[in-house]
PDB file of C-alpha atoms in Angstrom:
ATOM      1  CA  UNK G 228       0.000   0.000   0.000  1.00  0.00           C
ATOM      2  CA  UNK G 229       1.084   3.310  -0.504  1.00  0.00           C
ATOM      3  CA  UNK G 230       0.492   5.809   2.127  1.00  0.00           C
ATOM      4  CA  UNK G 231       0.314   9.513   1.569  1.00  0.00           C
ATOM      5  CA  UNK G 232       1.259  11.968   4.651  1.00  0.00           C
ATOM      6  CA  UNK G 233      -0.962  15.123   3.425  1.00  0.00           C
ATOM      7  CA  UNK G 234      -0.156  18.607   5.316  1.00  0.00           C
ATOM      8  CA  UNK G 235      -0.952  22.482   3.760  1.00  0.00           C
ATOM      9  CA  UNK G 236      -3.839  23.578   1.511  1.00  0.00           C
ATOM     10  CA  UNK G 237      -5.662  22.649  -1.197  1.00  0.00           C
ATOM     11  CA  UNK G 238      -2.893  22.993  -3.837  1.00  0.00           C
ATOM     12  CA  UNK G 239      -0.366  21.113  -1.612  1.00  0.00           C
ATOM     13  CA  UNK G 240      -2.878  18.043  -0.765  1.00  0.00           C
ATOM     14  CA  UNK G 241      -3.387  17.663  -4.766  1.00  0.00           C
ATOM     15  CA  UNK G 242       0.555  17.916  -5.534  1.00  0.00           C
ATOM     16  CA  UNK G 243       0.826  14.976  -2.720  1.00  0.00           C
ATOM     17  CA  UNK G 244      -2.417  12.874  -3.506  1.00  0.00           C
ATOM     18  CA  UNK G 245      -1.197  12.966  -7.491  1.00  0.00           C
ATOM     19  CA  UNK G 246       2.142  11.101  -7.326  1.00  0.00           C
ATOM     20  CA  UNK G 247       0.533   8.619  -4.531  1.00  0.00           C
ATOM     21  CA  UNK G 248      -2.204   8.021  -7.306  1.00  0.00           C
ATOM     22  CA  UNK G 249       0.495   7.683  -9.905  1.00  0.00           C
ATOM     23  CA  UNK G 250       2.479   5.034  -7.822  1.00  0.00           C
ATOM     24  CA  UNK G 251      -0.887   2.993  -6.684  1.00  0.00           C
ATOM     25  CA  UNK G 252      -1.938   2.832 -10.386  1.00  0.00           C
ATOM     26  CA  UNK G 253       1.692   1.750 -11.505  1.00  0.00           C
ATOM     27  CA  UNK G 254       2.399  -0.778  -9.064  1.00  0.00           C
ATOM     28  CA  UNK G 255      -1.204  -1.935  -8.803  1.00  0.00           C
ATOM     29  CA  UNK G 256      -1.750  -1.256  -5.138  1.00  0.00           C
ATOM     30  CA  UNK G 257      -3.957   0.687  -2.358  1.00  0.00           C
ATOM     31  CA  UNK G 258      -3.688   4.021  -1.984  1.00  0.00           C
ATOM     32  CA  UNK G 259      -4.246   5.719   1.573  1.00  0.00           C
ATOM     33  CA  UNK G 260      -4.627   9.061   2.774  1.00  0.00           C
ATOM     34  CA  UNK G 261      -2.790  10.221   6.049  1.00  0.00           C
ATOM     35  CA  UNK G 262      -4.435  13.395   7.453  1.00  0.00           C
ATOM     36  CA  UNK G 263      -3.313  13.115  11.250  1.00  0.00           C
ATOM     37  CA  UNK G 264      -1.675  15.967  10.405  1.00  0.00           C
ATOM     38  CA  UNK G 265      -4.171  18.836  10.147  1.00  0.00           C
ATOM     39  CA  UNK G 266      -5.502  17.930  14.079  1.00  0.00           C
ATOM     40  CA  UNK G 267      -2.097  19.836  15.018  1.00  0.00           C
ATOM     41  CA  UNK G 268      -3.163  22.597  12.280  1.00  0.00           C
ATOM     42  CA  UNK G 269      -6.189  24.577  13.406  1.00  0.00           C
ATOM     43  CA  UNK G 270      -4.978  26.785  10.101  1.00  0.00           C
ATOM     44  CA  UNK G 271      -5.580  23.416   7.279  1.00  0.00           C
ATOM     45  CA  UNK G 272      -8.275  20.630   7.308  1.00  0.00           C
ATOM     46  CA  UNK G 273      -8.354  17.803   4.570  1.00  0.00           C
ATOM     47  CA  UNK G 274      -9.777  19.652   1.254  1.00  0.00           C
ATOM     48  CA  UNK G 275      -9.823  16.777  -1.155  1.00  0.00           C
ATOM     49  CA  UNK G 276     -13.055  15.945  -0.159  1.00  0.00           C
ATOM     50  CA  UNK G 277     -14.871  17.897  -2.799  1.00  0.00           C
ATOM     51  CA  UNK G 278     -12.889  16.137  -5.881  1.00  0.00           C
ATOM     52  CA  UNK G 279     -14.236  13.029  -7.328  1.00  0.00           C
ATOM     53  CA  UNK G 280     -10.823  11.604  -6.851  1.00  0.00           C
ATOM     54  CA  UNK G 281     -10.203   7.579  -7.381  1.00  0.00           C
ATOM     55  CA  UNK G 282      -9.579   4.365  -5.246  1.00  0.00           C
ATOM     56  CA  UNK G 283      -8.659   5.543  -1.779  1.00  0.00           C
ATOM     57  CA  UNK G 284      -8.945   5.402   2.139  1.00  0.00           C
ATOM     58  CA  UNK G 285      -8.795   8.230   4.641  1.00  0.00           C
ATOM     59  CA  UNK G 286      -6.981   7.430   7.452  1.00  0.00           C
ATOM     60  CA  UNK G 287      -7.425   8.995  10.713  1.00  0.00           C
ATOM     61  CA  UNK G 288      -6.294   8.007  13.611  1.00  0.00           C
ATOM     62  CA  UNK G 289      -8.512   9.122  17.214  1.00  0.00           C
ATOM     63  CA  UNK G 290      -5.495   8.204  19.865  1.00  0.00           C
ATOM     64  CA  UNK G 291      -5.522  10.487  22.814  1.00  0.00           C
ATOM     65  CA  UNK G 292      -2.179  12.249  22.591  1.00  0.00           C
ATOM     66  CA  UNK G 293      -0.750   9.857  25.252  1.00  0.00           C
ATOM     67  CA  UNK G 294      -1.922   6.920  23.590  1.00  0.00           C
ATOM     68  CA  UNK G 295      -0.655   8.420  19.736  1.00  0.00           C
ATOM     69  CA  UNK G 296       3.310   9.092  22.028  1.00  0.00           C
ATOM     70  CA  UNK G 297       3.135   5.334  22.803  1.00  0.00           C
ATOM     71  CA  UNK G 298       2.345   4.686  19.219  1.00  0.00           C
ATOM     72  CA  UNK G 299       5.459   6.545  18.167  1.00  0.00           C
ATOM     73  CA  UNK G 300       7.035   4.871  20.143  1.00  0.00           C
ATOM     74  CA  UNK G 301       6.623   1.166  19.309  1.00  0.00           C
ATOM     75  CA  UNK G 302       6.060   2.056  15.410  1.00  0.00           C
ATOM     76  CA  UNK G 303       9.751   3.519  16.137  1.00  0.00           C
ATOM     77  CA  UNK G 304      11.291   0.243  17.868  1.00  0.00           C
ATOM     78  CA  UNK G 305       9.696  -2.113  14.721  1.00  0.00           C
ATOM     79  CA  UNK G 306      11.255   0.193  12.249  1.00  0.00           C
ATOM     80  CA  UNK G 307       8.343   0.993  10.942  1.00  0.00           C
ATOM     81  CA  UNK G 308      10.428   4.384   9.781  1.00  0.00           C
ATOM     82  CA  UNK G 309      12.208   2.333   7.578  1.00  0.00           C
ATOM     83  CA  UNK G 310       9.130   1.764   5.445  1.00  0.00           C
ATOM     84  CA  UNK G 311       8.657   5.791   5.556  1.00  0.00           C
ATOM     85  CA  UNK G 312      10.211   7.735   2.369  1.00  0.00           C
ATOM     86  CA  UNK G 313      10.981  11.442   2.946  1.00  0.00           C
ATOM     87  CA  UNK G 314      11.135  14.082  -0.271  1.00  0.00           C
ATOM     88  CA  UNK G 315      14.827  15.084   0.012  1.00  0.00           C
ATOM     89  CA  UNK G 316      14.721  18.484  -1.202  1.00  0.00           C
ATOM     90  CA  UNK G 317      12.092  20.800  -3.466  1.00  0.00           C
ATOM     91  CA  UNK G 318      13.272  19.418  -6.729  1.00  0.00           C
ATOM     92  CA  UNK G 319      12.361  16.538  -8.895  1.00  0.00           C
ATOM     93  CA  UNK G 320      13.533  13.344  -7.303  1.00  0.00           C
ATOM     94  CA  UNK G 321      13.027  10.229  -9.300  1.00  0.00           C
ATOM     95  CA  UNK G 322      14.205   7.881  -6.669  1.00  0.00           C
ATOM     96  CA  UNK G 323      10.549   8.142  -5.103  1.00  0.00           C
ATOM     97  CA  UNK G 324       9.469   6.363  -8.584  1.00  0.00           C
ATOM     98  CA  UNK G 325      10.579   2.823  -7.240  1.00  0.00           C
ATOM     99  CA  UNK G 326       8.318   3.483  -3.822  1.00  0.00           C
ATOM    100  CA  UNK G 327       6.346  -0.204  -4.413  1.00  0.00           C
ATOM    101  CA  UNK G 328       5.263  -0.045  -0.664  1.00  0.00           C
ATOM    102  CA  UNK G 329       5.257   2.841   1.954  1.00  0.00           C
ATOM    103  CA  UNK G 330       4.827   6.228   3.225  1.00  0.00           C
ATOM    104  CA  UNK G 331       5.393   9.185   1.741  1.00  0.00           C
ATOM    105  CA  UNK G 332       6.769  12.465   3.524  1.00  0.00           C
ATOM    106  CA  UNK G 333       6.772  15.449   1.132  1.00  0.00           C
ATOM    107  CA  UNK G 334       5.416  18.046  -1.574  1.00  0.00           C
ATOM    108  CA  UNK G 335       6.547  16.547  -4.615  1.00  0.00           C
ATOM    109  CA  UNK G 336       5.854  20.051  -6.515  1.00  0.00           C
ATOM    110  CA  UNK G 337       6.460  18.940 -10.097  1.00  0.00           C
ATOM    111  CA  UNK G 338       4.605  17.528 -12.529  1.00  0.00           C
ATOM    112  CA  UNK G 339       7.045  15.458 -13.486  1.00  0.00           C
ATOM    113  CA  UNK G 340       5.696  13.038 -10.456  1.00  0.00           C
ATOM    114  CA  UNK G 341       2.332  12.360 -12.627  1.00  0.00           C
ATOM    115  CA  UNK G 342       2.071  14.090 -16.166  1.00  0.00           C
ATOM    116  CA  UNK G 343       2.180  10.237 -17.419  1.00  0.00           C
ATOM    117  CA  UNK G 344      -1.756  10.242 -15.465  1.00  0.00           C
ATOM    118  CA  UNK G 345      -3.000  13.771 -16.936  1.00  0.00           C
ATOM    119  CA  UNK G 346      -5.998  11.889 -18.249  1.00  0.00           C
ATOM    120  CA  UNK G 347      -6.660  10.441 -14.679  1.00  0.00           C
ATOM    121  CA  UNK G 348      -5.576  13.549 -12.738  1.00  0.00           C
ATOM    122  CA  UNK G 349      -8.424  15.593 -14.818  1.00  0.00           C
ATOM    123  CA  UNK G 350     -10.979  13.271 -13.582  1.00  0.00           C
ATOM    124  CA  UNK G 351     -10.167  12.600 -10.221  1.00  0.00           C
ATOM    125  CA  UNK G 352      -9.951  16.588  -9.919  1.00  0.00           C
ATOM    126  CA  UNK G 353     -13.392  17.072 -11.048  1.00  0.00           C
ATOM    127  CA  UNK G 354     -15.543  18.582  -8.480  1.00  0.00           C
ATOM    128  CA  UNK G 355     -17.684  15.384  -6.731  1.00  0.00           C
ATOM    129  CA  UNK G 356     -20.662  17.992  -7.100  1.00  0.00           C
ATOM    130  CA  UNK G 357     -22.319  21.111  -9.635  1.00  0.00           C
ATOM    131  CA  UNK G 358     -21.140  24.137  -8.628  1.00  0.00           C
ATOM    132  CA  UNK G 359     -23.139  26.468  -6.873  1.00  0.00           C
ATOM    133  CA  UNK G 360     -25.334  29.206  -9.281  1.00  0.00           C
ATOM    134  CA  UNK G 361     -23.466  32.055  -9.139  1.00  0.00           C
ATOM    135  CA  UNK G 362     -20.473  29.828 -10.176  1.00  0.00           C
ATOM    136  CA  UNK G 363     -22.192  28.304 -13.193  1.00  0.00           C
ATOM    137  CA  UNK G 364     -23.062  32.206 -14.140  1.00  0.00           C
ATOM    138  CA  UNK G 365     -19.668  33.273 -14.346  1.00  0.00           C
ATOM    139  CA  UNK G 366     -18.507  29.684 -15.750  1.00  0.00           C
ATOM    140  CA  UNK G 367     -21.130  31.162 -18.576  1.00  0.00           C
ATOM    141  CA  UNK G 368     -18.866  34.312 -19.130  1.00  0.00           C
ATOM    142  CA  UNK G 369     -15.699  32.447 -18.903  1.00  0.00           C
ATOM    143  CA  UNK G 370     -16.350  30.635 -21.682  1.00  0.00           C
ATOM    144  CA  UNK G 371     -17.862  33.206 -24.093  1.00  0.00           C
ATOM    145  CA  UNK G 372     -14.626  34.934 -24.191  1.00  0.00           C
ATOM    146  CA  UNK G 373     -11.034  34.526 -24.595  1.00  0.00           C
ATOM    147  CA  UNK G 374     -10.985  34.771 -20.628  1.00  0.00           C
ATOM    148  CA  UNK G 375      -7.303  34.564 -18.862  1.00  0.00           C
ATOM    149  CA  UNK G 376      -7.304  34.152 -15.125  1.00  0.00           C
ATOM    150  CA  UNK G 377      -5.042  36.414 -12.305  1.00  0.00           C
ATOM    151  CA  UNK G 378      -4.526  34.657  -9.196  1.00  0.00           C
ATOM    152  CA  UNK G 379      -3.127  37.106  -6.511  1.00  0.00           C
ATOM    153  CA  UNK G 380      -2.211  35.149  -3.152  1.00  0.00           C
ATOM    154  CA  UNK G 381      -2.148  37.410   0.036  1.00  0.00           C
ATOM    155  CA  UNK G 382      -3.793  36.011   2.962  1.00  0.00           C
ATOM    156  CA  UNK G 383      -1.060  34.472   4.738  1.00  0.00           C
ATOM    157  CA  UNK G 384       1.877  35.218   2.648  1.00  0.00           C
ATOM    158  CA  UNK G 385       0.604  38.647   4.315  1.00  0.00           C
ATOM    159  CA  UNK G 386      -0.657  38.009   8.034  1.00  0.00           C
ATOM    160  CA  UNK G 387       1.833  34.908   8.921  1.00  0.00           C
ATOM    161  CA  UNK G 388       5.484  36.468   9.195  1.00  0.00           C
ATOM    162  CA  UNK G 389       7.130  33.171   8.723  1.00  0.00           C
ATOM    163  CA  UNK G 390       5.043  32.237   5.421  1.00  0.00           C
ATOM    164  CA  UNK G 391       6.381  35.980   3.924  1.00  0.00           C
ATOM    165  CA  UNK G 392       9.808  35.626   4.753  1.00  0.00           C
ATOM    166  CA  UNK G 393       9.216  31.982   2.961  1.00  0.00           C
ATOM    167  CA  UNK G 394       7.243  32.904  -0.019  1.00  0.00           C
ATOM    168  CA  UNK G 395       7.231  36.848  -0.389  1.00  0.00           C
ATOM    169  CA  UNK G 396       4.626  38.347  -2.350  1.00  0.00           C
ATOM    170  CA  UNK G 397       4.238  39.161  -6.019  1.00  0.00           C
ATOM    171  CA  UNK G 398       3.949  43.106  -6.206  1.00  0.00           C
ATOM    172  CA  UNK G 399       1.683  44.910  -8.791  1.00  0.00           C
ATOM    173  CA  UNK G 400       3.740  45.668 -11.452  1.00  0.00           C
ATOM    174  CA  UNK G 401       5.048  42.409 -11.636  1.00  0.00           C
ATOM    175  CA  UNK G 402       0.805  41.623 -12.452  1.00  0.00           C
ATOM    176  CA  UNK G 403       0.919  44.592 -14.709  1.00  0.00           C
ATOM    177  CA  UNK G 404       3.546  43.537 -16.931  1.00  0.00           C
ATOM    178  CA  UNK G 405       2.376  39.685 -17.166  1.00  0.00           C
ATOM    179  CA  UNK G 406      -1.084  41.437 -18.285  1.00  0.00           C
ATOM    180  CA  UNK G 407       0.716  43.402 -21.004  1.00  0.00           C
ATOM    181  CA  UNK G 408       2.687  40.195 -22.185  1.00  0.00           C
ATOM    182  CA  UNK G 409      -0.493  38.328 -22.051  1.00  0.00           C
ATOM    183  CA  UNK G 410      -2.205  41.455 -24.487  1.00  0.00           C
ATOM    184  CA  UNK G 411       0.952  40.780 -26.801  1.00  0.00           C
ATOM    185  CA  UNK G 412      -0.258  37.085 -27.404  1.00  0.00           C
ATOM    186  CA  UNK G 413      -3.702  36.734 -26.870  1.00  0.00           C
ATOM    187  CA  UNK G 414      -6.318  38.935 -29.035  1.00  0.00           C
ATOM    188  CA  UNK G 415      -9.212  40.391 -27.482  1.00  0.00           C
ATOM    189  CA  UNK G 416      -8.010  39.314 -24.024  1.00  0.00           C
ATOM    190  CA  UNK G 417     -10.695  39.406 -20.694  1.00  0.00           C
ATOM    191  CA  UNK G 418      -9.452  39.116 -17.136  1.00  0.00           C
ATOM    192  CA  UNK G 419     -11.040  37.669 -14.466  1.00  0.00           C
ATOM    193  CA  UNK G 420      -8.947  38.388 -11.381  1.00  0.00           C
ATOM    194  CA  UNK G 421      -9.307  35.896  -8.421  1.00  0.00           C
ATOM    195  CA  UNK G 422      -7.791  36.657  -4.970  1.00  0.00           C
ATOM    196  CA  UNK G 423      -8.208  35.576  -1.101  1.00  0.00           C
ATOM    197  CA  UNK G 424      -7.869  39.750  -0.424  1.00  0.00           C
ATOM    198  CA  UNK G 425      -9.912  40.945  -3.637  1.00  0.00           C
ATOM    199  CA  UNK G 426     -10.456  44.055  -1.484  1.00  0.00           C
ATOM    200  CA  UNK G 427      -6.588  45.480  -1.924  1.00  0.00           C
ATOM    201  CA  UNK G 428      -6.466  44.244  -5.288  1.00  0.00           C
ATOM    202  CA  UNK G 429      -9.480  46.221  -6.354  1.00  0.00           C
ATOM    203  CA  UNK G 430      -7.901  49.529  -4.708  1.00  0.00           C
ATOM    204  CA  UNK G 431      -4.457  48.800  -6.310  1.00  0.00           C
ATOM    205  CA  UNK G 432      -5.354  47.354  -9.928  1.00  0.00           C
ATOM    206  CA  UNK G 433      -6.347  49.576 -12.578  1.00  0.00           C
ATOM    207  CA  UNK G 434     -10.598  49.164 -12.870  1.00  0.00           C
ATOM    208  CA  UNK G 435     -10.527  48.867 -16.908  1.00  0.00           C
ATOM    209  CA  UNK G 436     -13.647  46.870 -18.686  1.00  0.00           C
ATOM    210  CA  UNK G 437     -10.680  44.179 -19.615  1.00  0.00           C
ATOM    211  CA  UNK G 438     -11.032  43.513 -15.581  1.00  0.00           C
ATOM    212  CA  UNK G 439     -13.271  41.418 -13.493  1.00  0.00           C
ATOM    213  CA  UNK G 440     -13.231  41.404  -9.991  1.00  0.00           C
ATOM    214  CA  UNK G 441     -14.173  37.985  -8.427  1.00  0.00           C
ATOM    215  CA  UNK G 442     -14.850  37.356  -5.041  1.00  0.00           C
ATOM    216  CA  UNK G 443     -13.667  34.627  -2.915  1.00  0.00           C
ATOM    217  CA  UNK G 444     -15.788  31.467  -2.286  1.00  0.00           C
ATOM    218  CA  UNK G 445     -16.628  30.991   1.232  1.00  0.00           C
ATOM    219  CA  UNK G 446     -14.534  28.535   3.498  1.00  0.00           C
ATOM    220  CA  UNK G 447     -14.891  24.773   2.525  1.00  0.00           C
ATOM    221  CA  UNK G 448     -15.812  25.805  -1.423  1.00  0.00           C
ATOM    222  CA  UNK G 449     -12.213  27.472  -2.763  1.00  0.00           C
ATOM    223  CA  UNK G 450     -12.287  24.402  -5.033  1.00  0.00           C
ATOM    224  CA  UNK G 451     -15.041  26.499  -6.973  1.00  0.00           C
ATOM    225  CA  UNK G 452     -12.463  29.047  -7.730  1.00  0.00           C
ATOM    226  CA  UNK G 453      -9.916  26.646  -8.872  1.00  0.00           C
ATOM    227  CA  UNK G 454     -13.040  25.100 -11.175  1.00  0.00           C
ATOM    228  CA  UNK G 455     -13.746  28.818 -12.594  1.00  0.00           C
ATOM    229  CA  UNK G 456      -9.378  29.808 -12.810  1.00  0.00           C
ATOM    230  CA  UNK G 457      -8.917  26.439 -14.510  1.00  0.00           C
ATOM    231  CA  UNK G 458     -11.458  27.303 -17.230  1.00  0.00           C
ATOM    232  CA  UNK G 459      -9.915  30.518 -18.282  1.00  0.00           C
ATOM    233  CA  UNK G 460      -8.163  29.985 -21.465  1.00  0.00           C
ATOM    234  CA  UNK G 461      -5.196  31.381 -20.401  1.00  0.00           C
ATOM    235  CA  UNK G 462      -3.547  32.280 -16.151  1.00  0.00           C
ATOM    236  CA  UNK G 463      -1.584  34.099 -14.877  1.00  0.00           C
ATOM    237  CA  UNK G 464      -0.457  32.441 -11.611  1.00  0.00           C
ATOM    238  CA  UNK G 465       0.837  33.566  -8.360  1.00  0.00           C
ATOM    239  CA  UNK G 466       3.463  31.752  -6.554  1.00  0.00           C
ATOM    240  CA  UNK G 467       0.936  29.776  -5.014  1.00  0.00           C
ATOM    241  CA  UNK G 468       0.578  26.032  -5.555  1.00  0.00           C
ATOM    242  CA  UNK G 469      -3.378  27.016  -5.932  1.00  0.00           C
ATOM    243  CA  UNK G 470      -2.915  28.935  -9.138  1.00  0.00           C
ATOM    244  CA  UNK G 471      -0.200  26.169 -10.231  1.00  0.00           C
ATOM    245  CA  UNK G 472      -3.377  23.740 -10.346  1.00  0.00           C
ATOM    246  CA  UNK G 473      -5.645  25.737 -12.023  1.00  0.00           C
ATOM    247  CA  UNK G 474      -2.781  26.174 -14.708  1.00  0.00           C
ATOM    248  CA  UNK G 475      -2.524  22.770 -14.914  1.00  0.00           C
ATOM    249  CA  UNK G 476      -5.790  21.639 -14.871  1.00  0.00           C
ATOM    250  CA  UNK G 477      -6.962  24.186 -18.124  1.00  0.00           C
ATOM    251  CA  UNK G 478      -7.143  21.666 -20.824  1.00  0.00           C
ATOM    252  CA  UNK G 479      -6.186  24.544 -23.559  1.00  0.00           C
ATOM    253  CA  UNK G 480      -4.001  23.159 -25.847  1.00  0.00           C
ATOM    254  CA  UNK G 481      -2.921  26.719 -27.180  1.00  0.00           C
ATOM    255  CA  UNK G 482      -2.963  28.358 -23.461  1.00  0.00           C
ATOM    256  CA  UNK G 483      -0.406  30.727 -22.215  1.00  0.00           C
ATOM    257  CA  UNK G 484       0.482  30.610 -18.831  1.00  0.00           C
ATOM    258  CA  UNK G 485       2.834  33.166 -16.924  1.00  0.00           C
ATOM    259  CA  UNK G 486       4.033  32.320 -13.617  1.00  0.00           C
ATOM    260  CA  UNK G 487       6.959  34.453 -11.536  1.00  0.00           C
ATOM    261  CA  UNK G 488      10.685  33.800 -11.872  1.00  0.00           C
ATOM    262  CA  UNK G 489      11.345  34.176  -8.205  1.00  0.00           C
ATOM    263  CA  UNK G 490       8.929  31.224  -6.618  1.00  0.00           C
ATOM    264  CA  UNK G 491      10.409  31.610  -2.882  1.00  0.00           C
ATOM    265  CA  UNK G 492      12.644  34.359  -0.831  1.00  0.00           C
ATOM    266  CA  UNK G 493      15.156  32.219  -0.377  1.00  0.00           C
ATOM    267  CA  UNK G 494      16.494  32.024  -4.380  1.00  0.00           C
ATOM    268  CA  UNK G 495      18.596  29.198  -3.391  1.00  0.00           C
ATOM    269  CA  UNK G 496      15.960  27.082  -3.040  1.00  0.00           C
ATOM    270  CA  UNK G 497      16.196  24.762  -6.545  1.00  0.00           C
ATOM    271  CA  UNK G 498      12.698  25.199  -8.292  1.00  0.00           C
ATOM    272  CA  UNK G 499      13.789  24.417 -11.803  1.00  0.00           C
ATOM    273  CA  UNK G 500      11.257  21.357 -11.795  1.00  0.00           C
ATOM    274  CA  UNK G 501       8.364  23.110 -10.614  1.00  0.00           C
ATOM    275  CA  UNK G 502       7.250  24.998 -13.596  1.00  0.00           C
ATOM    276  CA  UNK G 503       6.474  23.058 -16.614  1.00  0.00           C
ATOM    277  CA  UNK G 504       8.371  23.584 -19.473  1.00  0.00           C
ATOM    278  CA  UNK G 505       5.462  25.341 -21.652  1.00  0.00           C
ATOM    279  CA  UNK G 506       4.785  27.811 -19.325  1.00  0.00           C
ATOM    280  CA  UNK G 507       6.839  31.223 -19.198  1.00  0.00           C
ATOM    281  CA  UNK G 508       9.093  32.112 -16.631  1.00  0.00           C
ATOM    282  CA  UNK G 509       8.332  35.822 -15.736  1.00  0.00           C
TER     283      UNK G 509
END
């Protein structure tokens, strides 16, 4: 069986839960999801619920923490670490590959983990339900134009000092020149600009009748917004694993997608596998 240790948000579950799909399907076995990790998270919660997703179990364990130490403990003196694989740094890492049995420990941000199951991926990342009305409204729009998507992340890259120092944020002009390159390639261009603080980006993007402003879905329905991004013909993405998805997940065959140079502060960090080749490095 292969076990999947799932931490972060949406766009980190889906980077995880893809190459534990990949390595079920290839070596014909179970796939399980760990999510013991969100009950020391009050800030995450398992979000793959609302995908259609394939072949799976949920595990969850309900040990008191006392009981959960002792756990540790014994799971430690059977070497049941030695069955545990952990990502070894951010880039591509094709030792996981030959994982036949395990758990995995990790992000695994490329798609060079599962582009060989796009076809499945696209399925099992279909929403498990119909969107709500006001989504299948602007779904409407989206389509009736050559619609390109803006993902701004704030929210915590803003309010949590240690996830800004990590990530950093993606200032304006940045946004304005990706729109201008985007107006260079793409004829008759419409932007529908998604954010988790649409508030500030209303106040600091230009209002033009190329822009609209889309709210956030509540809690619990963000997959909506990755449904709506993902339609767009074109994105431009923030350095957010969210917007990655959506990128990914646009079945354009002719789409443009921008996405920043500079993924992380720390420029040391090797991301030369995270963006796939098509996609421009701006």
């Amino acid at each position: 069986m292969i076990t999947v240790e799932l931490c972060g948000g949406l766009g980190n579950q889906m980077f995880q839960y893809a190459l534990g799909r990949r390595l079920s399907i290839e070596y014909q076995t179970n796939l399980a999801l760990d999510v013991n990790a969100f009950s020391k998270d009050p800030l995450r919660s398992y979000r793959l619920h609302n995908f259609q997703l394939g072949n799976h179990r949920v595990l969850e364990t309900t040990f008191s923490p006392g009981l959960r130490s002792l756990v540790k403990r014994v799971g430690s003196s059977l070497r049941w670490k030695d069955k545990r694989y952990l990502e070894p740094h951010f880039h591509y890492d094709e030792r996981v590959l030959q994982v036949k049995s395990g758990i995995l420990r990790g992000y695994w941000q490329s798609e060079k983990y599962f582009s060989s199951i796009r076809q499945i991926l696209l399925q099992d990342f279909s929403p498990k339900r119909s969107p709500r009305s006001e989504i299948l409204s602007i779904l409407k729009d989206i389509d009736g134009c050559e619609a390109v998507s803006i993902h701004v992340r704030r929210g915590d890259y803003v309010n949590n000092i240690n996830a800004l120092a990590y990530h950093g944020l993606v200032n304006v002009n940045w946004y304005l020149s990706a729109i201008n390159h985007i107006k260079e390639r793409v004829s008759d261009a419409r932007f529908f600009i998604f954010s988790d603080d649409i508030g500030w980006v209303k106040h600091n993007f230009p209002a033009t009748e190329d822009f609209r402003f889309i709210d956030a879905s509540p809690d619990g329905f963000e997959h909506e917004d990755m449904l709506m991004m993902s339609r767009c013909k074109h994105q431009i993405i923030a350095n957010s694993s969210f917007s990655w998805w959506a990128a990914w997940l646009n079945v354009n065959v002719d789409k443009v997608v921008v996405a920043p140079k500079q993924w992380f502060q720390n420029q040391t960090v090797n991301t030369n596998d995270l963006l796939p080749v098509s996609w421009l490095r701006f």
